[in-house]
Short mmCIF file of N, CA and C in Angstrom, two decimals:
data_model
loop_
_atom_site.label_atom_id
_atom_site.label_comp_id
_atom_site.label_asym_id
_atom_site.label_seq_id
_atom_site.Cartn_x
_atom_site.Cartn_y
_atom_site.Cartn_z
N UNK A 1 0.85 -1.19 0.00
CA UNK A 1 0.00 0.00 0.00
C UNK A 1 0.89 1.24 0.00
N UNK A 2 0.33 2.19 -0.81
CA UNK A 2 1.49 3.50 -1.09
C UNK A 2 0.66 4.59 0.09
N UNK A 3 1.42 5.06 0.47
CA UNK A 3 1.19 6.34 1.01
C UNK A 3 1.06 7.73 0.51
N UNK A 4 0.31 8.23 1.60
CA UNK A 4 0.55 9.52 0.90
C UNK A 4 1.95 10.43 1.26
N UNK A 5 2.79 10.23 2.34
CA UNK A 5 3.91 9.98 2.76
C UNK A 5 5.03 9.20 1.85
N UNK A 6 4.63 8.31 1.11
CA UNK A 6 5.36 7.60 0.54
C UNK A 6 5.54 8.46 -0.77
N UNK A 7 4.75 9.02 -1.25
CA UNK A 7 4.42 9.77 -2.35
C UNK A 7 5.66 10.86 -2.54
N UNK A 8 5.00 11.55 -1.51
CA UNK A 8 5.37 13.14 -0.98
C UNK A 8 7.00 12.60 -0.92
N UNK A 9 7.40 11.95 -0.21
CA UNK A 9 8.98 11.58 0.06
C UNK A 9 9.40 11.26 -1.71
N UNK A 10 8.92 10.57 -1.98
CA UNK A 10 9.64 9.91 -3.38
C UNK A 10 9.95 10.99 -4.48
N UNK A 11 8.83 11.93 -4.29
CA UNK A 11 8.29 13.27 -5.02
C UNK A 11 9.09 14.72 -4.43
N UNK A 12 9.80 14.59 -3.66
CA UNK A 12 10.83 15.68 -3.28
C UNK A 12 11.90 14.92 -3.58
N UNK A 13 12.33 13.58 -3.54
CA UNK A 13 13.59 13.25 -3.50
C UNK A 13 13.80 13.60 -5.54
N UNK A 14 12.59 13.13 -6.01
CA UNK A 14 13.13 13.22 -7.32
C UNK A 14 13.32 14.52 -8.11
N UNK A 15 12.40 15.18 -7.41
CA UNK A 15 12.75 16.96 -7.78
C UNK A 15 13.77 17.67 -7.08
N UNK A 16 14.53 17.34 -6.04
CA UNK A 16 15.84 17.44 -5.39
C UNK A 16 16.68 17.05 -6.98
N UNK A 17 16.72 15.71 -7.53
CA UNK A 17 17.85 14.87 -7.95
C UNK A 17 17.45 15.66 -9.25
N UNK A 18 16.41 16.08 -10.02
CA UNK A 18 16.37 16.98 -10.73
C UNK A 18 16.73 18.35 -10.81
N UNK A 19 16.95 18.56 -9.93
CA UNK A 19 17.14 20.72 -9.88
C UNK A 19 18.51 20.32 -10.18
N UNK A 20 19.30 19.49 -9.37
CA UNK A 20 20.84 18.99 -9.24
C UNK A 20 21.74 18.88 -10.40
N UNK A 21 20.69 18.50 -11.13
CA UNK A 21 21.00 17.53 -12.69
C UNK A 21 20.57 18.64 -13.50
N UNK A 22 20.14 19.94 -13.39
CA UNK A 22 19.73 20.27 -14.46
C UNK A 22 18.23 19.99 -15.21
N UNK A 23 17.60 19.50 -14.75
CA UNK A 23 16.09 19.19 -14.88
C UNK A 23 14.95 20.06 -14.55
N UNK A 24 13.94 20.18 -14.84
CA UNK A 24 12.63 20.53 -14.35
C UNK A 24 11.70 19.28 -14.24
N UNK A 25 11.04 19.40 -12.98
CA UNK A 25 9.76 18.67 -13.12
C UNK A 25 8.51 19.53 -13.26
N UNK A 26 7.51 18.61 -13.72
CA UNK A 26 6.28 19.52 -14.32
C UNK A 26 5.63 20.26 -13.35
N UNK A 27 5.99 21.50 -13.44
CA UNK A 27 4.99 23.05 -12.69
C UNK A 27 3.87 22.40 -12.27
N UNK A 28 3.29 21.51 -11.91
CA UNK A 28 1.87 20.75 -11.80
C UNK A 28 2.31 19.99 -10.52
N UNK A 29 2.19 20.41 -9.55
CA UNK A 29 2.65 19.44 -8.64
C UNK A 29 1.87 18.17 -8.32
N UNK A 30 0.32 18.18 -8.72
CA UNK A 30 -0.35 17.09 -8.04
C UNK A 30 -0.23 16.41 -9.19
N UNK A 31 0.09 17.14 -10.63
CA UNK A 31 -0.02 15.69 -11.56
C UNK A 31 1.40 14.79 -11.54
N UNK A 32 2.36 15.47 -11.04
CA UNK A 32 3.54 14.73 -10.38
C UNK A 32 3.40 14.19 -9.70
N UNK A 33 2.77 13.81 -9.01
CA UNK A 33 2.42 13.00 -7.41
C UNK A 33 1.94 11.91 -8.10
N UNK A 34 0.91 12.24 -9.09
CA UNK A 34 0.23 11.01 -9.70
C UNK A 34 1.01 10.19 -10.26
N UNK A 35 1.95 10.69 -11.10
CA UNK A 35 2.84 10.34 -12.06
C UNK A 35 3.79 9.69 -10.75
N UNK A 36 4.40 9.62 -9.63
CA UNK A 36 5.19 9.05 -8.51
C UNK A 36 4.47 8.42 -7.69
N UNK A 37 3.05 8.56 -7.85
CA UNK A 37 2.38 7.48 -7.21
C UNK A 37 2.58 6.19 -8.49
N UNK A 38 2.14 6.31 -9.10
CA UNK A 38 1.92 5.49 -10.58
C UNK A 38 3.77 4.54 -10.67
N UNK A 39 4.69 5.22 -10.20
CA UNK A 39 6.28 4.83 -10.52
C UNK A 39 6.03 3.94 -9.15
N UNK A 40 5.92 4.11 -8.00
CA UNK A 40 5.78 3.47 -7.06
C UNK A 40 5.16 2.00 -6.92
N UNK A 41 3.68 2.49 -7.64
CA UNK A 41 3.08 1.19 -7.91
C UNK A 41 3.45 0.39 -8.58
N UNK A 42 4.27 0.90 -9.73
CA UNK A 42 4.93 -0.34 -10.93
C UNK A 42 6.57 -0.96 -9.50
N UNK A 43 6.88 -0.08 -8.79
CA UNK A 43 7.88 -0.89 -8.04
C UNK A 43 7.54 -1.88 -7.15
N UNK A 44 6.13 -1.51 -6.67
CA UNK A 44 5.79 -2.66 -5.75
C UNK A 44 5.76 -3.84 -6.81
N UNK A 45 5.12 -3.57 -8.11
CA UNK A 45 4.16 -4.60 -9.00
C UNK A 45 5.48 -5.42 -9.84
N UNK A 46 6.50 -4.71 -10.00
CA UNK A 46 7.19 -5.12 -10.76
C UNK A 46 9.16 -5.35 -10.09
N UNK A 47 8.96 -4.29 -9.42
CA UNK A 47 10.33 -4.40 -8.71
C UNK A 47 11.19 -3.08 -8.95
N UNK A 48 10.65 -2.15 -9.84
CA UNK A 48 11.10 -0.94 -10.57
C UNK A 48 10.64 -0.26 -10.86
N UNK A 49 11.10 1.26 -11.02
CA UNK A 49 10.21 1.73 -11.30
C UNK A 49 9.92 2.02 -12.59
N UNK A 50 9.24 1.79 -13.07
CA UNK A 50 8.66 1.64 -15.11
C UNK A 50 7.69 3.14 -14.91
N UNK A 51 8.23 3.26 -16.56
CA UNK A 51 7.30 5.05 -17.02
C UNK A 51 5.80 4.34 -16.46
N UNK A 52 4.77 4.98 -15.55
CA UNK A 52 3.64 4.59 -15.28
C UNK A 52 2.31 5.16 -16.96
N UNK A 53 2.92 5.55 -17.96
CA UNK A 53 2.40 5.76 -18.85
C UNK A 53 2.96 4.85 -19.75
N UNK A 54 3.48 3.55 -19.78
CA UNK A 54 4.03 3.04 -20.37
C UNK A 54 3.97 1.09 -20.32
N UNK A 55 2.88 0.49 -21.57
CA UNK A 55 3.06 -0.93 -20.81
C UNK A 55 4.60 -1.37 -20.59
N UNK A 56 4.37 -2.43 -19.44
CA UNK A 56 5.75 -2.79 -18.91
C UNK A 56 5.71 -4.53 -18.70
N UNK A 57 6.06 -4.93 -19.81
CA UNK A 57 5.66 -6.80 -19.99
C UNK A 57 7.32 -7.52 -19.96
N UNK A 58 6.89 -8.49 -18.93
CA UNK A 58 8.31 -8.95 -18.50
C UNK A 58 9.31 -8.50 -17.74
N UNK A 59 10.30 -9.15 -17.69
CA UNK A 59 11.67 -8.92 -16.29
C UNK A 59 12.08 -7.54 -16.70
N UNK A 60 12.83 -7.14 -15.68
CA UNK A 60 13.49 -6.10 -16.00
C UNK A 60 14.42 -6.03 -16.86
N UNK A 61 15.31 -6.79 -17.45
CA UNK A 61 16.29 -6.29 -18.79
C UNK A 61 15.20 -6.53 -20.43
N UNK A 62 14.09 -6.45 -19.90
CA UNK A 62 13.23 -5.98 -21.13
C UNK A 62 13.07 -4.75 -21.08
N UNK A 63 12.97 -4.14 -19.85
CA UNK A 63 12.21 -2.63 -19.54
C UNK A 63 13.06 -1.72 -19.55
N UNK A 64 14.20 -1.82 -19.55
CA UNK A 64 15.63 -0.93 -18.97
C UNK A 64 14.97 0.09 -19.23
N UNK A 65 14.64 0.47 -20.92
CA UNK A 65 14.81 1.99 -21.89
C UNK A 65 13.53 2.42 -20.68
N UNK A 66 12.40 1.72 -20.48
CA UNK A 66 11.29 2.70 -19.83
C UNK A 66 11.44 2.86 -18.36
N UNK A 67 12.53 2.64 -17.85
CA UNK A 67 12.56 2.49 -16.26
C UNK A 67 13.21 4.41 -15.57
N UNK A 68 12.11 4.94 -14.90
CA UNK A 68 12.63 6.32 -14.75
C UNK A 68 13.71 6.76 -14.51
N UNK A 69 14.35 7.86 -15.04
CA UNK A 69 13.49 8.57 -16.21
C UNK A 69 14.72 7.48 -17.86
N UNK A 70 13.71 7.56 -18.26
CA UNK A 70 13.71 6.41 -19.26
C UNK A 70 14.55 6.88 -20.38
N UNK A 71 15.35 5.85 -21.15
CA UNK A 71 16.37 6.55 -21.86
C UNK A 71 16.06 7.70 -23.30
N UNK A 72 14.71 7.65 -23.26
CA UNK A 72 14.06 9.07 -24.01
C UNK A 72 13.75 10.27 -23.62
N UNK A 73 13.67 10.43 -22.66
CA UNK A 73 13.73 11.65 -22.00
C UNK A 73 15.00 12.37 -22.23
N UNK A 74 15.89 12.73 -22.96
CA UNK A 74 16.25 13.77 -23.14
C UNK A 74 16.42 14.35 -24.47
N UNK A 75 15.88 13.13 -25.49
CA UNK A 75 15.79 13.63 -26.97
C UNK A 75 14.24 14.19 -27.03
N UNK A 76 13.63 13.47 -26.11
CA UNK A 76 11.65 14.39 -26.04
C UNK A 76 11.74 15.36 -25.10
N UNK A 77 12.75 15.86 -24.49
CA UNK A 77 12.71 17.12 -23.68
C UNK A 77 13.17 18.13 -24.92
N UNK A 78 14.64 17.67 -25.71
CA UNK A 78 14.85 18.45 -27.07
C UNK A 78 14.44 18.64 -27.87
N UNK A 79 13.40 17.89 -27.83
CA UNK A 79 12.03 17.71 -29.54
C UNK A 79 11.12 18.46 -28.82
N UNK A 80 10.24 17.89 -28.06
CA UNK A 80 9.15 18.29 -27.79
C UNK A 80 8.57 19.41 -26.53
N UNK A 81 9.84 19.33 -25.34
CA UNK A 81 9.40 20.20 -24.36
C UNK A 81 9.34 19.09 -22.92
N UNK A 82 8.59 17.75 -23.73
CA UNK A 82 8.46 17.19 -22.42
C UNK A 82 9.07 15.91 -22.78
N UNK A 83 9.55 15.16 -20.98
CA UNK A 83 9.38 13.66 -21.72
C UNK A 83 7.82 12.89 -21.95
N UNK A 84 7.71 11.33 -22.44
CA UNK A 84 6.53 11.28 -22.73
C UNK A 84 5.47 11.50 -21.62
N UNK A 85 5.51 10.72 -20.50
CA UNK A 85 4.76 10.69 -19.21
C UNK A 85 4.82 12.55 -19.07
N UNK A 86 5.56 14.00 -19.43
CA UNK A 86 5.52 15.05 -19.12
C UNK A 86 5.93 15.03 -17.60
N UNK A 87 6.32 14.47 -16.58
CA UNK A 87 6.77 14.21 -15.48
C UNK A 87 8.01 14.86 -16.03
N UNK A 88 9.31 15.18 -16.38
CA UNK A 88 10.08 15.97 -16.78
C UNK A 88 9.69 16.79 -17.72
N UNK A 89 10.37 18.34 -17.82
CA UNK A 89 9.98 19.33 -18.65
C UNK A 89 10.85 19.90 -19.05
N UNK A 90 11.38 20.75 -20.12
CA UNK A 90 12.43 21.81 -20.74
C UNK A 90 11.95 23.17 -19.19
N UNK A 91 13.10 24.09 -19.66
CA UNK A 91 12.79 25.11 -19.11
C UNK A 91 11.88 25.92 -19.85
N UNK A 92 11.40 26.01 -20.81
CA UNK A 92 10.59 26.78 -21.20
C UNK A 92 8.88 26.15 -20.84
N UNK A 93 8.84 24.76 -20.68
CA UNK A 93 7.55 24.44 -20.23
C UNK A 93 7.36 24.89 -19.00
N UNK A 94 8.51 24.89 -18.15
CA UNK A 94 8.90 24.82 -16.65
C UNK A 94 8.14 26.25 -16.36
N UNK A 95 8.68 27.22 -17.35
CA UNK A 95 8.49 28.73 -17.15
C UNK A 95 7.04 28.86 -17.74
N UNK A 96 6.10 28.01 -18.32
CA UNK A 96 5.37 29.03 -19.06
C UNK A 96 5.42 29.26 -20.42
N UNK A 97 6.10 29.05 -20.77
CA UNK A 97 6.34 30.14 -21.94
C UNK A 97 5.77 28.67 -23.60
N UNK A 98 6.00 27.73 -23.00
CA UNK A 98 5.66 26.46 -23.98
C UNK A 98 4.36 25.71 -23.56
N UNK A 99 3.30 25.35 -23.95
CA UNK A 99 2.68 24.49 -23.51
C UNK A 99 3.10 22.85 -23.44
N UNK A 100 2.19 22.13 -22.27
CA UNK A 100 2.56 20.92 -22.50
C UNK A 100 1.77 19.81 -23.84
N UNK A 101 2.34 19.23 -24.19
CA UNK A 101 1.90 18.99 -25.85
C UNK A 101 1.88 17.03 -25.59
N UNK A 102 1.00 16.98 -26.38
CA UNK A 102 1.21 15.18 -26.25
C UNK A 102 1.87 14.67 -27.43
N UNK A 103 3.02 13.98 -26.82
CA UNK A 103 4.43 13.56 -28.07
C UNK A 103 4.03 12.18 -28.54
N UNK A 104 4.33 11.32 -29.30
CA UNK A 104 5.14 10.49 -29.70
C UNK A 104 5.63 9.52 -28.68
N UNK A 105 5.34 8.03 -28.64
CA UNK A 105 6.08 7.25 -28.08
C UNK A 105 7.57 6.87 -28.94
N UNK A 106 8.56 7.14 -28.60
CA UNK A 106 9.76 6.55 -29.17
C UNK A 106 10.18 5.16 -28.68
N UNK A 107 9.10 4.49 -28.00
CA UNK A 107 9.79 3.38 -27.92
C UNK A 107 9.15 2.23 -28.90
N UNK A 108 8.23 2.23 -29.75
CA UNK A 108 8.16 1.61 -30.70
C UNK A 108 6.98 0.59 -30.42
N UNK A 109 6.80 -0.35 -30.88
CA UNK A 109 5.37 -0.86 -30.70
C UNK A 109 5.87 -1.83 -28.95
N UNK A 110 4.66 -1.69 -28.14
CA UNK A 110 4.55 -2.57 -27.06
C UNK A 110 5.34 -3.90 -27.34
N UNK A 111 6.34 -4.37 -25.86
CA UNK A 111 7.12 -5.49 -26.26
C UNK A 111 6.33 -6.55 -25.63
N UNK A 112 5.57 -7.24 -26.86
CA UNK A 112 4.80 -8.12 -26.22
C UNK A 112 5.38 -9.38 -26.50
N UNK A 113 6.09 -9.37 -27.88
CA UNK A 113 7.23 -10.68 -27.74
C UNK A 113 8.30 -10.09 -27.41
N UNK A 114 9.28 -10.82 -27.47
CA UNK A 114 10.87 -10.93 -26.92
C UNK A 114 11.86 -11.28 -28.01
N UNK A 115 12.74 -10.85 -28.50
CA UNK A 115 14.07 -11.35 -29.18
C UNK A 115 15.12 -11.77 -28.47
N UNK A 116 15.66 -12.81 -28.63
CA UNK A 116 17.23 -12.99 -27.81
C UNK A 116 18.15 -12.13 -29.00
N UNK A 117 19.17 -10.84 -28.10
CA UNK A 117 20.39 -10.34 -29.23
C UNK A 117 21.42 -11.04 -28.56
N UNK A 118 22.20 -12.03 -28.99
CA UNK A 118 23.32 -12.55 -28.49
C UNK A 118 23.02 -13.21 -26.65
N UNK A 119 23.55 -12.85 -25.99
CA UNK A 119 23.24 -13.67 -24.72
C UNK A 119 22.15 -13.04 -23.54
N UNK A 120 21.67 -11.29 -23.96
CA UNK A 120 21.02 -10.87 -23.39
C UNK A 120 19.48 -11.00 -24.12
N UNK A 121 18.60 -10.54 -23.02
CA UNK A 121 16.89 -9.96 -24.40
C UNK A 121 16.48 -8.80 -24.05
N UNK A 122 16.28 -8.43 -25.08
CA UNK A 122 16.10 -7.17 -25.75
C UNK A 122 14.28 -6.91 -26.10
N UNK A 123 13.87 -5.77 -25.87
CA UNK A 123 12.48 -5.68 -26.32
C UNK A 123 12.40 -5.92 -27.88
N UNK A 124 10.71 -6.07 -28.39
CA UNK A 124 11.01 -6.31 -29.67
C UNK A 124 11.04 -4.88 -30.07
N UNK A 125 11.80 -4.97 -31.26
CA UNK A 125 11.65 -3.69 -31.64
C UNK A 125 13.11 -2.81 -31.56
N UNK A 126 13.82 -3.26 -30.67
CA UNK A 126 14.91 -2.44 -29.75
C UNK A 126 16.04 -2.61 -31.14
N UNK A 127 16.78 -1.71 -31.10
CA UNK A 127 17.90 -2.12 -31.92
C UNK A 127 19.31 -2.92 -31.30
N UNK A 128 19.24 -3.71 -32.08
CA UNK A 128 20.74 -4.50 -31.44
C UNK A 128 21.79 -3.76 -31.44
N UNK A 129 22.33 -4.36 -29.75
CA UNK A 129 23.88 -3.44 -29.45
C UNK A 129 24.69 -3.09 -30.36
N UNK A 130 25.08 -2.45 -30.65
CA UNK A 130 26.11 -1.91 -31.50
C UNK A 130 27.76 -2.64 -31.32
N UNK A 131 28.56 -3.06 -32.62
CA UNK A 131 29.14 -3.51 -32.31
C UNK A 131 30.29 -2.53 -31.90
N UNK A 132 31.57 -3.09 -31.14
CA UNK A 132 32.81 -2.29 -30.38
C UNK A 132 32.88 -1.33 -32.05
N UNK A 133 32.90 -0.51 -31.93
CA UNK A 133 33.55 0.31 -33.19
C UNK A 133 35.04 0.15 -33.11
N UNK A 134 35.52 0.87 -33.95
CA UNK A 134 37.36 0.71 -34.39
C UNK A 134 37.75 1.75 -33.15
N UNK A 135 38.93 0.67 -32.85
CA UNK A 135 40.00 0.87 -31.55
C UNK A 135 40.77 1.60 -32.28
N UNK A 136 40.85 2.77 -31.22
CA UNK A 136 41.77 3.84 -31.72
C UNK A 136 43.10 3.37 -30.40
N UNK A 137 44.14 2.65 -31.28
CA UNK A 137 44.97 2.36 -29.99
C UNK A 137 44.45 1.07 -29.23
N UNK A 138 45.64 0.75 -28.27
CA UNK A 138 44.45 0.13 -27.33
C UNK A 138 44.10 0.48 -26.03
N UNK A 139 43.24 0.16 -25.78
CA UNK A 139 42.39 0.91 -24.06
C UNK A 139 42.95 0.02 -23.49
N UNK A 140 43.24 0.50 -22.32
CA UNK A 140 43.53 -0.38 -20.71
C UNK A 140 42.18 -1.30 -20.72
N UNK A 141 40.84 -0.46 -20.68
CA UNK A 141 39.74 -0.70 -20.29
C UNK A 141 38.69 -0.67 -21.08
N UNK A 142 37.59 -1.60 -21.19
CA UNK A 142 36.21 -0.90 -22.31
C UNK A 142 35.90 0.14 -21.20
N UNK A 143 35.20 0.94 -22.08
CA UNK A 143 33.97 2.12 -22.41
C UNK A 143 32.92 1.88 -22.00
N UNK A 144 32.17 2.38 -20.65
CA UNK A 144 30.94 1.81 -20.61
C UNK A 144 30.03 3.25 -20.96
N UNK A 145 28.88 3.14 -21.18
CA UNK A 145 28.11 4.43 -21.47
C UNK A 145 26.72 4.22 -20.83
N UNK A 146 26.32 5.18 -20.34
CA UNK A 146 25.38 5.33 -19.91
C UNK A 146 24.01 5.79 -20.47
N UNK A 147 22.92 4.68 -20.38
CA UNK A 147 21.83 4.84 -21.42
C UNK A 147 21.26 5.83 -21.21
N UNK A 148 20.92 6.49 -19.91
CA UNK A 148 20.06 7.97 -20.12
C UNK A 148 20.99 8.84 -20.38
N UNK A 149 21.80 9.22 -19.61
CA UNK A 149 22.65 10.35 -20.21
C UNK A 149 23.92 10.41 -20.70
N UNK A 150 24.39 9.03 -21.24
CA UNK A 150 25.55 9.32 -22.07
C UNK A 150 26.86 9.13 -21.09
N UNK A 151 26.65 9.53 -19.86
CA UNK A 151 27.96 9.71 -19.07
C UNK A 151 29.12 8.41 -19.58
N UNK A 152 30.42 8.50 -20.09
CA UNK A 152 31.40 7.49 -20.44
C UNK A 152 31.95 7.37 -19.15
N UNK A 153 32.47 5.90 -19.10
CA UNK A 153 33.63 5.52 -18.52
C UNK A 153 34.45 4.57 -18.48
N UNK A 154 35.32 4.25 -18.38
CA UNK A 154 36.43 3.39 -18.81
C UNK A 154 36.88 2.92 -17.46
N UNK A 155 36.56 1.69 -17.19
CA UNK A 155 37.12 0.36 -16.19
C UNK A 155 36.70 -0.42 -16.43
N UNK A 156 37.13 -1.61 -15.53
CA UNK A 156 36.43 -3.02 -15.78
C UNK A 156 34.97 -3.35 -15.55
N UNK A 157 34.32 -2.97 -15.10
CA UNK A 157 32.87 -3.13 -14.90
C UNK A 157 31.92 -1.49 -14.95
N UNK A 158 30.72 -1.41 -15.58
CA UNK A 158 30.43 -0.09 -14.80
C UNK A 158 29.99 0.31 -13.60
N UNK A 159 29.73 1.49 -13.15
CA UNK A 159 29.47 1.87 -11.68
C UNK A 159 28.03 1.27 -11.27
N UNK A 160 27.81 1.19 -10.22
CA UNK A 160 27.00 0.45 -9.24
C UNK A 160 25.68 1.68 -9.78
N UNK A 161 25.99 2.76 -10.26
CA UNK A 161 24.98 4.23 -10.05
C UNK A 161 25.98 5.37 -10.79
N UNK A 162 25.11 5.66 -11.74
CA UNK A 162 25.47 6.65 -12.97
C UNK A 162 26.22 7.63 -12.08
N UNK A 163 27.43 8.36 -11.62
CA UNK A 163 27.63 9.33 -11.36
C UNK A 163 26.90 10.66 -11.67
N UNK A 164 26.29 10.94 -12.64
CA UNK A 164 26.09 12.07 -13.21
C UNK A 164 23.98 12.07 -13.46
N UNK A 165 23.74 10.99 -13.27
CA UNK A 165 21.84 10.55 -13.54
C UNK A 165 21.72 9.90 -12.25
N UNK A 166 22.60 8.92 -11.81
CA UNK A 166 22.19 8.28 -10.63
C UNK A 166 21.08 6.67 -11.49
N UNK A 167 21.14 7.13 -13.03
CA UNK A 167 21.33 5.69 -12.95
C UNK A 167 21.58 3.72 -12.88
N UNK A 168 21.08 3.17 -12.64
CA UNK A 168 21.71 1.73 -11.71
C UNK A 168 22.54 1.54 -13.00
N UNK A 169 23.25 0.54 -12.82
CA UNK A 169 24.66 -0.37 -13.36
C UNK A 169 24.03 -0.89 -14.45
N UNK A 170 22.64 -1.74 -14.31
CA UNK A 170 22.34 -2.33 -15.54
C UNK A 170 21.98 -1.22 -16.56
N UNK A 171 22.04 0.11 -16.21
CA UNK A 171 21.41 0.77 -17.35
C UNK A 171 22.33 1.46 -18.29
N UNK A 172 23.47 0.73 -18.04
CA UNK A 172 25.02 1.07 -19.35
C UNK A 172 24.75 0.24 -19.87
N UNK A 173 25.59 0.28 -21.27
CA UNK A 173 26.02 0.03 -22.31
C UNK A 173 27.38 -0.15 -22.33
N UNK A 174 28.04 -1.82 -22.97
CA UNK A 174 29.63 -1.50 -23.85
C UNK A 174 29.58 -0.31 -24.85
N UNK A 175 30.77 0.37 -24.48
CA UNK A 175 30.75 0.89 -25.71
C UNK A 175 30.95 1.33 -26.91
N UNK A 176 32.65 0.51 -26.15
CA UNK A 176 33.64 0.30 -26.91
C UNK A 176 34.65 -0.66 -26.11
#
């Protein structure tokens, strides 16, 4: 059972980790609540938290791209103003000055089957990993990259928690 406590806490911590990062959340505070009640419920239901505007079928390394804030949110904050759920905003929605607009899902049709790409699975639809591109030299270390925001880094494993998004480990990429 979610709280309204539970809410309110989850819903400052993520607009804290947003102001931090450079983010806005949506000027709407109660439709944010909804939208962090809704993330909450997919964690009890699922173990994570999944876009609550978004079906979410199967384990978690199906869901990675939709797990908040999802690895589209920052090309639909650059396109459109918002991400899809609008739970994140540009500064100009933030201010006023843009309305909020209903976008485009970029994640492609619902993954209701499954593909195996090599030893992991992948939603359908998803594009397969990219292979190591050409080694310039050689690295001590691969490249790991980070699916929401890009952050690189080079060691043997990636970080436990995005330095720079906060986030988790499964949500890198090799990337070279």
């Amino acid at each position: 059972m979610i709280s309204r406590f539970d809410v309110e806490r989850r819903y400052l911590a993520l607009k804290k980790e947003a102001e931090e990062n450079g983010y806005y959340l949506n000027p709407d505070e109660d439709f944010d609540k909804e939208l962090v009640h809704g993330l909450l419920s997919n964690r009890e239901r699922y173990g994570f938290e999944s876009c609550p505007c978004r079906l979410c079928v199967g384990p978690r390394e199906v869901n990675l791209d939709i797990i908040c804030p999802c690895d589209y949110r920052d090309s639909d904050l650059a396109e459109y103003g918002t991400c899809y759920c609008a739970l994140y905003v540009s500064g100009d929605v933030a201010s006023g000055k843009r309305p909020v607009e209903v976008i485009p899902d970029r994640r492609g049709p619902a993954p209701t089957e499954c593909v195996v790409h090599g030893e992991g699975v992948a939603p359908r639809g998803a594009a397969k990993p990219a292979a190591a591109g050409p080694v310039v030299g050689s690295l001590p270390y691969p490249v790991f990259r980070c699916r929401v925001c890009g952050y690189l880094c080079a060691r043997e494993e990636p970080p436990e928690k995005c330095p720079i998004c906060g986030a988790e480990k499964d949500r890198f990429e090799k990337f070279i």
